[in-house]
Structures are given as structure tokens and as C-alpha cells.
Coordinates of C-alpha atoms in Angstrom, one line a residue:
M1 CA -15.2 68.9 28.3
H2 CA -18.9 69.1 29.3
P3 CA -20.3 66.1 31.1
Q4 CA -23.2 65.8 28.5
P5 CA -22.5 63.3 25.7
C6 CA -21.3 65.0 22.5
L7 CA -23.7 63.5 20.0
D8 CA -26.9 61.6 20.1
E9 CA -27.0 59.5 16.9
A10 CA -30.6 58.6 17.7
A11 CA -31.6 62.2 16.8
L12 CA -29.8 61.8 13.5
A13 CA -31.6 58.5 12.9
K14 CA -34.9 60.3 13.5
L15 CA -34.0 62.8 10.8
L16 CA -33.2 60.0 8.4
K17 CA -36.5 58.3 9.2
L18 CA -38.4 61.5 8.9
G19 CA -37.1 62.8 5.6
G20 CA -34.5 60.5 4.2
P21 CA -30.7 61.0 3.6
K22 CA -31.0 64.3 1.7
F23 CA -33.2 65.9 4.4
A24 CA -31.0 64.7 7.2
G25 CA -27.8 65.9 5.4
N26 CA -29.4 69.3 4.8
M27 CA -30.3 69.6 8.5
V28 CA -26.7 68.8 9.5
D29 CA -25.4 71.2 6.9
L30 CA -27.7 73.9 8.2
F31 CA -26.5 73.4 11.7
L32 CA -22.8 73.3 10.8
G33 CA -23.2 76.6 8.9
Y34 CA -25.6 78.3 11.4
A35 CA -24.1 77.4 14.7
P36 CA -20.8 79.3 14.4
T37 CA -22.7 82.4 13.4
K38 CA -24.9 82.2 16.4
L39 CA -21.9 81.6 18.7
A40 CA -20.2 84.7 17.2
E41 CA -23.3 86.7 17.7
A42 CA -23.5 85.6 21.4
L43 CA -19.8 86.3 22.0
A44 CA -20.1 89.8 20.5
A45 CA -23.3 90.5 22.5
E46 CA -21.7 89.3 25.7
A47 CA -18.7 91.5 25.1
K48 CA -21.0 94.5 25.0
G49 CA -23.0 93.4 28.0
D50 CA -26.0 92.8 25.9
C51 CA -27.9 89.9 27.6
A52 CA -30.8 90.3 25.2
G53 CA -28.4 89.7 22.3
V54 CA -27.0 86.6 23.9
H55 CA -30.5 85.3 24.5
D56 CA -31.5 86.0 20.9
A57 CA -28.5 84.1 19.6
M58 CA -28.8 81.1 22.0
H59 CA -32.5 80.4 21.5
P60 CA -32.3 79.2 17.9
L61 CA -29.0 77.5 18.5
K62 CA -30.5 75.5 21.3
T63 CA -33.3 74.3 19.0
S64 CA -31.2 73.4 16.0
A65 CA -28.6 71.6 18.2
G66 CA -31.5 69.5 19.5
H67 CA -32.6 68.6 16.0
V68 CA -29.1 67.2 15.1
G69 CA -28.4 65.6 18.4
A70 CA -25.7 68.0 19.5
L71 CA -26.5 67.3 23.2
A72 CA -23.8 69.3 24.9
V73 CA -24.3 72.3 22.6
R74 CA -28.0 72.2 23.3
A75 CA -27.5 71.9 27.1
L76 CA -25.1 74.8 27.2
A77 CA -27.1 77.0 24.9
M78 CA -30.2 76.4 27.1
E79 CA -28.3 77.3 30.2
I80 CA -26.8 80.4 28.6
E81 CA -30.2 81.4 27.3
Q82 CA -31.8 81.1 30.7
L83 CA -29.0 83.2 32.4
A84 CA -29.1 85.8 29.7
R85 CA -32.9 86.1 30.0
A86 CA -32.5 86.6 33.7
G87 CA -29.7 89.2 33.1
E88 CA -27.1 87.1 35.0
R89 CA -23.9 87.9 33.2
G90 CA -21.4 86.5 35.7
R91 CA -21.2 83.0 34.3
L92 CA -21.8 83.8 30.7
P93 CA -18.1 84.1 29.6
G94 CA -17.2 80.7 31.0
L95 CA -20.3 79.0 29.6
L96 CA -19.7 80.6 26.2
T97 CA -16.1 79.2 26.3
G98 CA -17.5 75.8 27.1
L99 CA -20.0 76.2 24.3
E100 CA -17.1 76.9 21.9
A101 CA -15.4 73.7 23.1
A102 CA -18.6 71.7 22.8
M103 CA -19.1 72.9 19.2
G104 CA -15.4 72.1 18.5
E105 CA -16.1 68.6 19.7
V106 CA -19.4 67.9 17.9
T107 CA -18.6 69.6 14.5
P108 CA -16.1 66.9 13.3
R109 CA -18.4 64.1 14.6
L110 CA -21.3 65.6 12.6
R111 CA -19.1 66.0 9.5
E112 CA -18.0 62.3 9.8
W113 CA -21.6 61.2 10.2
R114 CA -22.6 63.3 7.2
A115 CA -19.8 61.9 5.1
G116 CA -20.5 58.3 6.1
K117 CA -24.2 58.1 6.4
V118 CA -25.7 60.5 3.9
I119 CA -25.5 60.7 0.2
S120 CA -24.0 64.0 -0.9
D121 CA -26.2 66.3 -3.0

């Protein structure tokens, strides 16, 4: 488990205030659909030694995680992005494993929030 809190519900409250329930729900849905794809892209790139590919996958994941309050995911994606940009591959496998765990922790919390706080489309 990463020391960063899993979910910042204040970020979700900001989405609700900014655009209402449908907007907030759509943002969460986008993250839930998008994040696993970006993680898979980063894992595949890391397996090939492609730091640029890891960086390219982490940059948008970092941003979208911040929007929905996925704090640990955002922090790990940022760290991975910085290391990949610098070409420092040594810690990437462990950090990507940590990112998988953080996503596994935040995903059900976001789904619960989505189900409890937001009207379905």
C-alpha cells in the first residue's frame, strides 16, 4: 500500500460543483475506462525498455487521476513519469507494480462513489 491516501473526495466534490452529477459521473467513468489502458501501455513499454512509451502513458494518467482525486495513483504516475523522462529504468518495475495496487484500491472506491453520489445516465 502506498502511503498516499487512496481517494480525495474533495476533488470529486469539485467536479460535482463544477458540472453537476452527470459531468462528475462522466469524469469518473472516463478515468475508470482510461486508467487500465494507460497502465497496460506503460507495462508493455517498460517490458521493451521504452522509457518514452512509459512517460507517454503516465503523463495523461497523472492528470486524469488528479481530476478524480485518485491521489496515490497520481503520485505514483508522477514519479514514474519523472523517472521515465530521465531514462532511469531501475525503479520502474516496482513503481508500476505499486501503481497497479493503487489502481486496484481506488477503482472500487470510485465505483462506490459513482453509484452512491451520482445519478446514472
